[in-house]
Tab-separated table of C-alpha atoms and ligand atoms in Angstrom:
chain	number	residue	atom	x	y	z
A	1	MET	CA	18.646	23.623	14.468
A	2	ALA	CA	16.715	20.722	15.122
A	3	SER	CA	14.727	19.728	12.445
A	4	PHE	CA	12.330	16.709	13.351
A	5	VAL	CA	12.435	16.581	17.086
A	6	PRO	CA	11.170	13.199	18.799
A	7	THR	CA	9.780	13.513	22.518
A	8	SER	CA	11.270	10.771	23.844
A	9	GLU	CA	14.543	9.320	24.503
A	10	GLU	CA	13.330	5.899	23.302
A	11	THR	CA	13.016	6.956	19.934
A	12	LEU	CA	16.715	7.571	19.915
A	13	ASP	CA	17.526	4.432	20.353
A	14	ASP	CA	14.535	2.671	18.138
A	15	LEU	CA	16.591	5.335	15.805
A	16	ARG	CA	20.558	3.066	16.571
A	17	HIS	CA	18.554	0.006	16.729
A	18	TYR	CA	17.094	0.421	13.307
A	19	THR	CA	19.962	2.028	10.979
A	20	GLU	CA	22.997	0.507	13.386
A	21	ASP	CA	21.846	-3.131	15.038
A	22	ARG	CA	23.814	-6.736	13.469
A	23	LEU	CA	26.078	-4.827	10.948
A	24	VAL	CA	28.622	-7.331	9.845
A	25	GLU	CA	31.688	-6.085	8.055
A	26	VAL	CA	31.867	-7.213	4.128
A	27	ALA	CA	34.616	-6.636	2.163
A	28	CYS	CA	33.828	-6.452	-1.527
A	29	LEU	CA	36.607	-8.978	-3.047
A	30	ASP	CA	36.998	-6.922	-6.359
A	31	CYS	CA	38.450	-3.264	-4.844
A	32	LEU	CA	38.948	-1.729	-1.775
A	33	ALA	CA	35.436	-0.804	-0.980
A	34	ARG	CA	34.604	-2.043	2.560
A	35	VAL	CA	30.493	-1.940	3.784
A	36	ARG	CA	28.197	-2.927	6.820
A	37	VAL	CA	25.304	-5.492	6.165
A	38	LYS	CA	22.714	-6.388	7.369
A	39	LYS	CA	20.146	-10.109	6.842
A	40	ASN	CA	16.847	-10.295	8.096
A	41	SER	CA	16.342	-13.346	5.394
A	42	ASP	CA	17.984	-14.632	2.538
A	43	HIS	CA	16.179	-12.204	0.504
A	44	GLN	CA	16.230	-9.296	2.289
A	45	THR	CA	19.577	-6.994	2.671
A	46	SER	CA	20.992	-3.882	3.992
A	47	VAL	CA	24.119	-2.278	2.838
A	48	GLN	CA	25.646	0.570	4.865
A	49	TRP	CA	28.332	2.374	2.840
A	50	THR	CA	30.503	4.987	3.980
A	51	ALA	CA	31.894	7.791	1.713
A	52	GLU	CA	35.269	6.314	1.628
A	53	ALA	CA	34.018	3.479	0.243
A	54	ARG	CA	31.826	4.693	-2.349
A	55	SER	CA	34.960	6.346	-3.897
A	56	ASP	CA	36.418	2.936	-3.830
A	57	CYS	CA	33.921	1.188	-5.892
A	58	GLN	CA	35.372	2.286	-9.117
A	59	GLU	CA	31.852	0.503	-10.719
A	60	PHE	CA	30.566	3.696	-9.364
A	61	VAL	CA	33.358	5.915	-10.181
A	62	ARG	CA	32.461	5.195	-13.845
A	63	ARG	CA	29.444	5.817	-13.171
A	64	ASP	CA	29.151	8.938	-11.931
A	65	GLN	CA	31.318	9.883	-14.759
A	66	ARG	CA	28.219	9.500	-17.357
A	67	PRO	CA	25.076	11.759	-17.353
A	68	GLY	CA	22.436	11.064	-14.682
A	69	GLY	CA	19.265	9.064	-15.824
A	70	ARG	CA	16.962	5.973	-14.466
A	71	ASP	CA	20.246	3.520	-14.086
A	72	VAL	CA	22.667	5.525	-11.791
A	73	HIS	CA	21.441	4.850	-8.728
A	74	LYS	CA	21.555	0.940	-9.484
A	75	PRO	CA	23.572	-1.343	-6.593
A	76	CYS	CA	27.650	-2.738	-7.439
A	77	ALA	CA	26.988	-5.930	-9.127
A	78	ARG	CA	30.251	-6.909	-7.863
A	79	LEU	CA	30.117	-6.482	-4.105
A	80	MET	CA	26.327	-7.757	-4.463
A	81	ALA	CA	28.310	-11.466	-5.177
A	82	SER	CA	30.675	-10.196	-2.448
A	83	ILE	CA	28.013	-10.331	-0.200
A	84	ASP	CA	26.817	-13.427	-1.624
A	85	ASP	CA	29.649	-14.831	-0.856
A	86	ALA	CA	30.473	-13.718	2.725
A	87	VAL	CA	26.848	-14.889	3.495
A	88	ARG	CA	27.248	-18.419	2.199
A	89	ALA	CA	30.688	-18.405	3.978
A	90	GLY	CA	28.567	-17.924	6.964
A	91	ASP	CA	30.371	-14.387	7.988
A	92	VAL	CA	26.766	-12.336	7.330
A	93	PRO	CA	23.949	-14.374	10.231
A	94	VAL	CA	20.464	-14.081	8.395
A	95	GLY	CA	17.469	-13.881	10.041
A	96	ALA	CA	15.673	-11.196	12.059
A	97	TYR	CA	15.397	-12.477	15.681
A	98	ASP	CA	14.606	-9.499	17.091
A	99	GLY	CA	11.690	-8.608	14.601
A	100	TYR	CA	13.593	-6.317	11.944
B	1	MET	CA	5.246	-7.257	32.505
B	2	THR	CA	3.115	-5.256	29.695
B	3	GLU	CA	5.239	-2.403	28.144
B	4	THR	CA	3.183	-0.334	26.162
B	5	ARG	CA	4.020	1.522	22.980
B	6	MET	CA	3.856	5.051	22.926
B	7	LEU	CA	3.378	7.047	19.556
B	8	ASP	CA	5.987	9.756	19.212
B	9	GLN	CA	5.097	12.138	17.493
B	10	GLY	CA	7.405	14.772	17.249
B	11	THR	CA	7.660	18.541	17.050
B	12	THR	CA	7.755	19.182	13.400
B	13	PRO	CA	10.478	21.602	11.898
B	14	ILE	CA	10.095	25.393	11.729
B	15	ARG	CA	12.195	25.579	8.440
B	16	PHE	CA	11.528	24.386	5.468
B	17	ALA	CA	13.944	22.422	3.244
B	18	ARG	CA	16.796	23.036	1.537
B	19	GLY	CA	17.181	22.376	-2.203
B	20	TRP	CA	15.178	22.818	-5.249
B	21	HIS	CA	11.590	23.054	-5.516
B	22	CYS	CA	9.485	23.073	-8.809
B	23	LEU	CA	7.372	25.948	-9.107
B	24	GLY	CA	5.077	24.437	-11.902
B	25	LEU	CA	5.509	24.505	-15.988
B	26	ALA	CA	7.531	27.328	-17.267
B	27	SER	CA	5.105	28.451	-20.106
B	28	ASP	CA	2.331	28.761	-17.418
B	29	PHE	CA	4.409	31.953	-15.801
B	30	ALA	CA	5.572	33.085	-19.294
B	31	ASP	CA	2.457	36.097	-20.145
B	32	GLY	CA	3.452	38.734	-19.368
B	33	LYS	CA	1.876	38.851	-15.258
B	34	PRO	CA	2.515	38.317	-12.293
B	35	HIS	CA	2.034	35.071	-10.383
B	36	ALA	CA	1.128	34.274	-7.205
B	37	VAL	CA	2.671	30.919	-5.641
B	38	PRO	CA	2.186	29.801	-2.106
B	39	GLY	CA	5.426	28.502	-0.443
B	40	PHE	CA	8.019	28.895	2.627
B	41	GLY	CA	5.093	30.073	4.778
B	42	GLY	CA	4.449	33.327	2.272
B	43	LYS	CA	3.591	33.474	-1.057
B	44	LEU	CA	6.508	33.999	-3.853
B	45	VAL	CA	5.971	36.028	-7.012
B	46	VAL	CA	6.752	34.993	-10.628
B	47	TRP	CA	6.686	36.864	-13.661
B	48	GLN	CA	8.590	36.411	-16.943
B	49	ASP	CA	10.860	39.240	-18.179
B	50	SER	CA	11.982	41.194	-21.140
B	51	GLU	CA	14.528	38.291	-21.676
B	52	GLY	CA	11.908	36.040	-21.330
B	53	GLU	CA	13.675	35.216	-17.696
B	54	LEU	CA	11.731	33.941	-15.435
B	55	ASN	CA	11.945	35.571	-11.958
B	56	ALA	CA	10.939	34.566	-8.167
B	57	LEU	CA	10.561	37.099	-5.662
B	58	ASP	CA	8.947	36.871	-2.023
B	59	GLY	CA	5.762	37.939	-2.925
B	60	TYR	CA	5.472	40.927	-0.701
B	61	CYS	CA	6.636	45.143	-0.784
B	62	ARG	CA	9.767	45.856	1.131
B	63	HIS	CA	8.406	48.857	1.060
B	64	MET	CA	4.878	48.928	3.234
B	65	GLY	CA	4.018	45.037	2.716
B	66	GLY	CA	2.102	45.436	-0.448
B	67	ASP	CA	1.278	42.262	-2.449
B	68	LEU	CA	3.200	41.922	-5.452
B	69	THR	CA	1.681	39.515	-6.681
B	70	GLN	CA	-1.237	41.770	-7.675
B	71	GLY	CA	0.577	44.163	-8.839
B	72	GLU	CA	1.909	44.983	-12.844
B	73	VAL	CA	5.015	43.879	-14.816
B	74	LYS	CA	6.022	46.737	-15.836
B	75	GLY	CA	8.762	46.461	-18.288
B	76	ASP	CA	11.665	44.198	-16.434
B	77	THR	CA	10.503	44.561	-12.944
B	78	ILE	CA	7.337	43.971	-10.458
B	79	ALA	CA	6.064	47.282	-9.996
B	80	CYS	CA	3.855	46.750	-6.807
B	81	PRO	CA	0.055	47.864	-6.672
B	82	PHE	CA	0.247	50.083	-3.767
B	83	HIS	CA	2.852	52.974	-4.387
B	84	ASP	CA	4.466	51.577	-8.019
B	85	TRP	CA	8.093	50.689	-6.344
B	86	ARG	CA	9.362	48.513	-9.425
B	87	TRP	CA	11.270	45.335	-8.215
B	88	GLY	CA	14.074	43.979	-10.283
B	89	GLY	CA	14.288	40.012	-10.271
B	90	ASP	CA	17.917	40.256	-8.810
B	91	GLY	CA	15.560	41.387	-5.540
B	92	LYS	CA	16.957	44.805	-5.218
B	93	CYS	CA	14.313	47.680	-6.000
B	94	LYS	CA	15.300	49.494	-9.832
B	95	ALA	CA	12.730	52.507	-9.335
B	96	ILE	CA	10.258	54.453	-7.547
B	97	PRO	CA	8.257	56.931	-9.861
B	98	TYR	CA	7.714	59.352	-7.304
B	99	ALA	CA	11.300	59.599	-5.311
B	100	ARG	CA	14.190	61.151	-5.921
B	101	ARG	CA	16.234	58.196	-5.667
B	102	VAL	CA	16.098	54.353	-4.149
B	103	PRO	CA	16.903	54.024	-0.602
B	104	LEU	CA	19.792	52.019	0.580
B	105	ARG	CA	19.018	48.430	0.925
B	106	ALA	CA	16.106	48.300	-0.958
B	107	ARG	CA	16.430	44.468	-1.719
B	108	THR	CA	14.229	41.708	-0.924
B	109	GLN	CA	14.315	38.260	-0.847
B	110	ARG	CA	14.863	36.037	-4.503
B	111	TYR	CA	14.338	33.141	-5.495
B	112	GLU	CA	17.343	31.281	-7.740
B	113	THR	CA	15.243	29.560	-11.291
B	114	THR	CA	16.408	27.698	-13.214
B	115	VAL	CA	14.251	25.832	-16.066
B	116	ARG	CA	14.241	21.915	-16.471
B	117	ASN	CA	12.212	19.750	-18.926
B	118	GLY	CA	9.927	22.742	-19.112
B	119	GLN	CA	9.362	23.253	-15.632
B	120	LEU	CA	10.070	25.750	-13.731
B	121	LEU	CA	12.122	25.498	-10.430
B	122	VAL	CA	13.608	27.905	-7.794
B	123	TRP	CA	15.984	27.423	-5.152
B	124	HIS	CA	15.394	27.601	-1.791
B	125	ASP	CA	17.590	27.766	1.173
B	126	PRO	CA	16.918	28.934	4.779
B	127	GLU	CA	20.968	30.210	4.878
B	128	GLY	CA	20.801	32.034	2.194
B	129	SER	CA	23.455	29.907	0.307
B	130	ALA	CA	23.587	30.190	-3.299
B	131	ALA	CA	21.319	27.832	-5.940
B	132	ASP	CA	24.076	24.316	-6.330
B	133	HIS	CA	23.415	23.698	-10.055
B	134	ASP	CA	25.077	20.747	-9.547
B	135	ILE	CA	22.375	18.920	-7.724
B	136	LEU	CA	19.407	19.576	-10.410
B	137	PRO	CA	17.673	17.014	-11.883
B	138	PRO	CA	18.874	16.116	-14.757
B	139	GLU	CA	17.194	16.707	-17.679
B	140	LEU	CA	15.155	13.972	-19.499
B	141	PRO	CA	16.116	13.240	-23.620
B	142	ASP	CA	13.647	13.344	-25.453
B	143	VAL	CA	10.743	14.603	-22.973
B	144	MET	CA	9.005	18.035	-24.779
B	145	THR	CA	10.225	16.456	-28.013
B	146	ASP	CA	7.247	15.101	-30.610
B	147	LYS	CA	8.566	11.815	-28.668
B	148	TYR	CA	6.708	12.231	-25.673
B	149	THR	CA	3.520	13.664	-25.326
B	150	PRO	CA	3.165	16.832	-23.738
B	151	TRP	CA	3.326	17.630	-19.390
B	152	SER	CA	0.003	17.146	-18.038
B	153	TRP	CA	0.117	18.973	-15.366
B	154	HIS	CA	-2.144	18.933	-11.527
B	155	THR	CA	-2.030	21.008	-8.543
B	156	LYS	CA	-3.503	19.575	-5.034
B	157	GLU	CA	-3.299	21.782	-1.607
B	158	ILE	CA	-2.216	19.349	1.366
B	159	ASN	CA	-3.467	20.815	4.618
B	160	GLY	CA	-3.219	19.213	7.738
B	161	SER	CA	-0.152	16.981	7.210
B	162	HIS	CA	3.721	17.284	6.731
B	163	CYS	CA	5.136	16.622	3.822
B	164	ARG	CA	7.686	13.885	5.044
B	165	GLU	CA	4.231	11.768	4.935
B	166	LEU	CA	4.853	11.969	0.796
B	167	ILE	CA	8.830	10.802	1.454
B	168	ASP	CA	8.113	8.107	3.586
B	169	ASN	CA	6.337	6.802	0.161
B	170	VAL	CA	9.468	5.900	-0.459
B	171	ALA	CA	9.599	3.204	1.527
B	172	ASP	CA	6.994	1.904	2.299
B	173	MET	CA	6.080	-1.889	0.293
B	174	ALA	CA	2.955	-2.866	1.981
B	175	HIS	CA	1.069	0.457	1.146
B	176	PHE	CA	1.483	-0.571	-2.376
B	177	TYR	CA	-1.022	-3.370	-1.311
B	178	TYR	CA	-3.468	-1.803	0.417
B	179	VAL	CA	-3.620	1.660	-0.417
B	180	HIS	CA	-3.047	1.759	-3.959
B	181	PHE	CA	-4.009	-1.736	-4.379
B	182	ALA	CA	-1.424	-3.696	-6.669
B	183	PHE	CA	1.070	-6.170	-5.275
B	184	PRO	CA	4.484	-4.997	-4.773
B	185	THR	CA	7.077	-8.195	-6.651
B	186	SER	CA	10.089	-6.934	-5.895
B	187	PHE	CA	10.923	-3.597	-3.974
B	188	ARG	CA	14.453	-1.771	-3.180
B	189	ASN	CA	15.190	1.358	-1.751
B	190	ILE	CA	18.918	3.503	-2.637
B	191	PHE	CA	19.868	6.496	-1.233
B	192	ASP	CA	22.778	8.172	-2.120
B	193	GLY	CA	23.982	11.705	-1.652
B	194	HIS	CA	21.154	14.432	-2.404
B	195	THR	CA	19.328	11.701	-3.853
B	196	ALA	CA	16.790	8.420	-2.905
B	197	THR	CA	15.546	6.193	-5.079
B	198	GLN	CA	12.532	2.922	-5.003
B	199	PHE	CA	12.798	0.071	-7.121
B	200	MET	CA	9.639	-1.425	-7.529
B	201	GLU	CA	7.850	-4.063	-10.075
B	202	SER	CA	4.375	-4.815	-8.889
B	203	LYS	CA	1.246	-5.946	-10.481
B	204	GLY	CA	-2.260	-5.090	-10.467
B	205	ARG	CA	-4.808	-6.924	-7.748
B	206	PRO	CA	-7.818	-8.732	-9.816
B	207	ASP	CA	-10.251	-8.226	-7.064
B	208	THR	CA	-9.925	-4.301	-7.010
B	209	SER	CA	-10.376	-1.714	-9.645
B	210	GLY	CA	-8.152	0.316	-8.556
B	211	ALA	CA	-7.113	3.084	-10.194
B	212	GLY	CA	-2.638	3.750	-10.694
B	213	TYR	CA	-1.347	1.107	-9.670
B	214	GLY	CA	-3.740	-1.480	-9.177
B	215	ASP	CA	-5.331	-2.444	-12.556
B	216	GLU	CA	-5.481	-6.272	-12.619
B	217	ASN	CA	-4.159	-6.364	-15.887
B	218	SER	CA	-0.956	-4.175	-15.710
B	219	THR	CA	2.248	-4.526	-14.381
B	220	LEU	CA	4.867	-1.817	-13.427
B	221	LYS	CA	8.186	-1.416	-13.634
B	222	SER	CA	9.029	1.649	-12.040
B	223	VAL	CA	12.367	3.371	-10.786
B	224	ALA	CA	11.323	6.990	-8.819
B	225	THR	CA	14.625	9.164	-7.736
B	226	TYR	CA	13.854	12.225	-5.863
B	227	TYR	CA	16.587	14.880	-6.506
B	228	GLY	CA	16.551	16.741	-3.189
B	229	PRO	CA	13.854	17.164	-0.815
B	230	ALA	CA	11.152	17.987	-3.224
B	231	TYR	CA	11.141	16.761	-6.480
B	232	MET	CA	10.998	13.270	-7.858
B	233	ILE	CA	11.611	11.891	-11.200
B	234	ASN	CA	9.088	8.359	-11.760
B	235	TRP	CA	10.209	6.213	-15.445
B	236	LEU	CA	7.354	3.372	-15.147
B	237	GLU	CA	7.094	0.934	-17.771
B	238	VAL	CA	3.299	0.084	-17.944
B	239	ASP	CA	3.016	-3.269	-19.691
B	240	TYR	CA	-1.349	-3.220	-19.895
B	241	LYS	CA	-1.790	-6.722	-21.567
B	242	GLY	CA	1.036	-6.953	-23.536
B	243	PHE	CA	1.087	-3.372	-24.731
B	244	VAL	CA	4.310	-1.226	-23.202
B	245	THR	CA	4.301	2.719	-22.457
B	246	GLU	CA	6.825	4.525	-21.038
B	247	VAL	CA	5.394	6.723	-18.822
B	248	ILE	CA	7.343	9.739	-16.954
B	249	LEU	CA	6.038	11.038	-13.455
B	250	ILE	CA	7.357	13.677	-11.882
B	251	ASN	CA	6.020	14.454	-8.526
B	252	CYS	CA	7.265	17.486	-6.557
B	253	HIS	CA	6.165	19.661	-4.101
B	254	ILE	CA	6.332	22.785	-2.127
B	255	PRO	CA	6.009	23.392	1.378
B	256	THR	CA	3.772	26.177	2.150
B	257	GLY	CA	3.329	25.684	6.317
B	258	PRO	CA	4.327	23.815	9.021
B	259	GLU	CA	1.314	21.173	8.302
B	260	THR	CA	0.619	22.272	4.395
B	261	PHE	CA	1.720	21.879	1.096
B	262	THR	CA	1.320	21.807	-2.743
B	263	LEU	CA	1.829	18.737	-4.385
B	264	GLN	CA	2.465	18.837	-8.014
B	265	TYR	CA	2.404	15.715	-10.620
B	266	GLY	CA	2.937	15.806	-14.637
B	267	ILE	CA	2.535	13.230	-16.968
B	268	SER	CA	4.487	12.429	-20.101
B	269	VAL	CA	4.022	9.147	-22.565
B	270	ARG	CA	6.514	8.599	-24.888
B	271	LYS	CA	4.475	8.024	-27.799
B	272	PRO	CA	3.844	4.371	-29.053
B	273	GLU	CA	4.772	4.187	-32.714
B	274	GLY	CA	2.412	4.191	-35.026
B	275	LEU	CA	-0.289	5.816	-32.724
B	276	ASP	CA	-1.402	9.238	-34.264
B	277	ASP	CA	-1.412	12.177	-31.446
B	278	LYS	CA	-4.966	11.964	-30.252
B	279	THR	CA	-4.883	8.506	-29.543
B	280	CYS	CA	-1.694	9.376	-27.973
B	281	ALA	CA	-2.973	11.894	-25.848
B	282	TYR	CA	-5.684	10.185	-25.297
B	283	ILE	CA	-3.237	7.642	-23.356
B	284	ALA	CA	-1.360	10.134	-21.460
B	285	GLU	CA	-5.003	11.469	-20.175
B	286	ARG	CA	-5.755	7.407	-19.113
B	287	TYR	CA	-2.270	7.374	-16.764
B	288	THR	CA	-2.704	11.170	-15.896
B	289	GLU	CA	-6.273	10.537	-14.140
B	290	SER	CA	-5.115	6.633	-13.242
B	291	PHE	CA	-1.537	8.091	-10.966
B	292	GLY	CA	-3.748	11.112	-10.573
B	293	GLU	CA	-6.166	8.997	-8.037
B	294	GLY	CA	-3.317	7.105	-7.137
B	295	PHE	CA	-2.544	10.317	-5.141
B	296	LEU	CA	-5.386	10.542	-3.391
B	297	GLN	CA	-5.570	7.074	-2.285
B	298	ASP	CA	-2.525	8.349	-0.431
B	299	VAL	CA	-3.669	11.872	0.099
B	300	ALA	CA	-7.272	9.894	2.117
B	301	ILE	CA	-4.608	8.028	4.411
B	302	TRP	CA	-2.018	11.155	5.154
B	303	GLU	CA	-5.645	13.285	6.145
B	304	ASN	CA	-6.672	11.017	8.689
B	305	LYS	CA	-3.465	9.683	10.041
B	306	VAL	CA	-0.722	11.754	12.719
B	307	ALA	CA	2.948	12.020	12.799
B	308	VAL	CA	5.046	8.877	14.402
B	309	GLN	CA	8.935	10.016	15.109
B	310	ASN	CA	9.043	6.325	16.250
B	311	PRO	CA	7.408	4.066	13.480
B	312	LEU	CA	7.492	0.433	14.896
B	313	LEU	CA	8.412	-1.652	11.731
B	314	CYS	CA	8.919	-5.090	10.665
B	315	GLU	CA	10.707	-7.425	8.950
B	316	GLU	CA	8.280	-6.960	5.157
B	317	ASP	CA	8.951	-2.573	5.718
B	318	GLY	CA	10.895	-0.389	4.074
B	319	PRO	CA	13.508	1.607	5.484
B	320	VAL	CA	11.813	4.333	7.036
B	321	TYR	CA	14.521	5.217	9.765
B	322	GLN	CA	17.161	5.543	6.947
B	323	LEU	CA	14.907	7.431	4.998
B	324	ARG	CA	13.842	9.874	7.265
B	325	ARG	CA	17.944	10.171	8.238
B	326	TRP	CA	18.765	11.045	4.218
B	327	TYR	CA	15.837	13.405	3.851
B	328	GLU	CA	17.297	15.292	7.366
B	329	GLN	CA	20.171	16.807	5.509
B	330	PHE	CA	17.876	19.420	4.061
B	331	TYR	CA	16.232	20.559	7.058
B	332	VAL	CA	19.383	21.261	8.730
B	333	ASP	CA	22.426	23.798	8.139
B	334	VAL	CA	25.298	22.570	5.266
B	335	ALA	CA	27.716	22.554	8.370
B	336	ASP	CA	25.517	19.907	10.317
B	337	VAL	CA	24.769	17.406	7.708
B	338	LYS	CA	26.070	14.816	9.316
B	339	PRO	CA	28.111	11.329	6.851
B	340	GLU	CA	25.492	9.189	8.200
B	341	MET	CA	22.374	11.471	6.364
B	342	VAL	CA	24.458	10.941	2.708
B	343	ASP	CA	26.091	7.803	2.946
B	344	ARG	CA	25.203	5.766	0.208
B	345	PHE	CA	22.454	2.964	1.916
B	346	GLU	CA	20.653	-0.129	0.493
B	347	PHE	CA	17.508	-2.316	0.839
B	348	GLU	CA	16.303	-4.966	-0.962
B	349	VAL	CA	12.747	-5.997	1.216
B	350	ASP	CA	11.851	-9.642	1.334
B	351	THR	CA	9.325	-9.498	-0.260
B	352	THR	CA	7.579	-13.405	-0.965
B	353	LYS	CA	6.525	-14.464	2.173
B	354	ALA	CA	3.910	-10.610	1.764
B	355	ASN	CA	2.695	-11.466	-1.274
B	356	GLU	CA	2.113	-15.386	-0.358
B	357	TYR	CA	-0.437	-13.838	2.479
B	358	TRP	CA	-1.657	-11.126	-0.120
B	359	HIS	CA	-2.127	-13.726	-2.867
B	360	ALA	CA	-4.077	-16.119	-0.844
B	361	GLU	CA	-6.363	-12.959	0.404
B	362	VAL	CA	-6.582	-12.268	-2.920
B	363	ALA	CA	-8.022	-15.420	-4.045
B	364	GLU	CA	-10.166	-15.357	-1.140
B	365	ASN	CA	-11.499	-12.290	-1.688
B	366	LEU	CA	-12.041	-13.335	-5.170
B	367	ALA	CA	-14.002	-16.373	-4.069
B	368	LYS	CA	-16.345	-14.583	-1.832
B	369	ARG	CA	-17.101	-12.167	-4.562
B	370	ALA	CA	-18.161	-15.651	-6.643
B	371	SER	CA	-20.155	-17.125	-4.392
B	372	ALA	CA	-22.203	-13.759	-3.784
B	373	GLU	CA	-22.974	-13.378	-7.236
B	374	ALA	CA	-24.465	-16.510	-8.230
B	375	SER	CA	-26.454	-16.790	-4.724
B	376	ALA	CA	-27.364	-13.654	-6.827
B	377	SER	CA	-28.753	-15.019	-9.980
B	378	ALA	CA	-30.137	-18.091	-8.196
B	379	ASP	CA	-32.387	-15.679	-6.178
B	380	ALA	CA	-33.029	-14.230	-9.270
C	1	FES	S1	3.979	48.565	-0.499
C	1	FES	FE1	4.773	48.276	-2.090
C	1	FES	S2	5.172	50.265	-3.496
C	1	FES	FE2	4.524	50.446	-0.747
C	2	FE2	FE1	1.256	6.163	-2.095
């Protein structure tokens, strides 16, 4: 059943643009996780995980065994470091030439 | 070529979200009387049975449509004011005092209930699935003990907007400056499975005497997680002139119609060491007022805006599209939940440029204010 239904085709293009464009694959240097990354600037980062990558990340596996609370949603430091490496290596373009 | 961008207002869903919804403090329902709670396009009746269990049924009797919320609790059942049919918390009609027997199929809609952190939660699913206890919000250690102030709980009806407007706040960095009068200095979102989290650090603006986030003497560290579509726990560390207070804010809602919902929020404050209960209660009330005003700031915007299916974003904006993609999972059948709706997604907003502009603007406002005051006192 459809829920929030856009009334124009362009909205679907926007959706694709904002959620899929410019994502570049980055592999974690410490585990098997592969994610897709986009950077609009040095301090902006988007990280798109898949279920497979999510279950490959040992940090998350460990955390999921702990009871819920305020810290369980934080990023994985190893993956973030791997992304920084990839950025330094020039594998992830930095900049929002299309405005977002 | 001019290309004017049109607002796509979309059409709002005719269904209500699947998941746990909080109806209020459990203790408020525990008086042996039936309670009416508007929700999911109708009305629920809530009452406590002799075992102390809280029950929730559709508010209208399946006999001739009597209003059960105006009935009476008799034994463990809720009795209809119209012809006294007795309904149990399991949804079955237990007795009809004037009838030889209860007809087959005498079963009404029930909502599974549970109490978490002193609040009554009900499971709602248009597909009628059994409640999923694995995705309940976590228990808050020490809350409801004498380490924290008791919940200060408030309810507000919102008319003219879909509850997704409230959810959009999770990814909305810039509105904290304009609507809530704070500089968001750090802002990050993580959506994962049924949860959506906002990490924010902010500092109040000195040019406004704003409530909630807007006091210039306070800096705030905030972690706010939605557990499902309608229940958020916000852990706040408020540093007020070096005095740090831990505040827990619950922000939850029940959709009541396609464009109406009931907002509820509750506040519990970790009692600072060495303060007596009266002072702690006072502090809790101040925070409750202040965050309550914060909600009103949002409400004023919602009441006047239109729905937008295709927001136009700039670099400093949070991931509204991904947030809505996450939110969508609660509005489709379980079989139609797509991987991207639940896949983990992380987003950090670059707040540096925005804060540069904002600090300049605030400095200008303060300068204007100072010169206005100076000329006013020169005139005097
Ligand atoms: S309508 Fe409820 S008992 Fe008749
Ligand atoms: Fe807000």
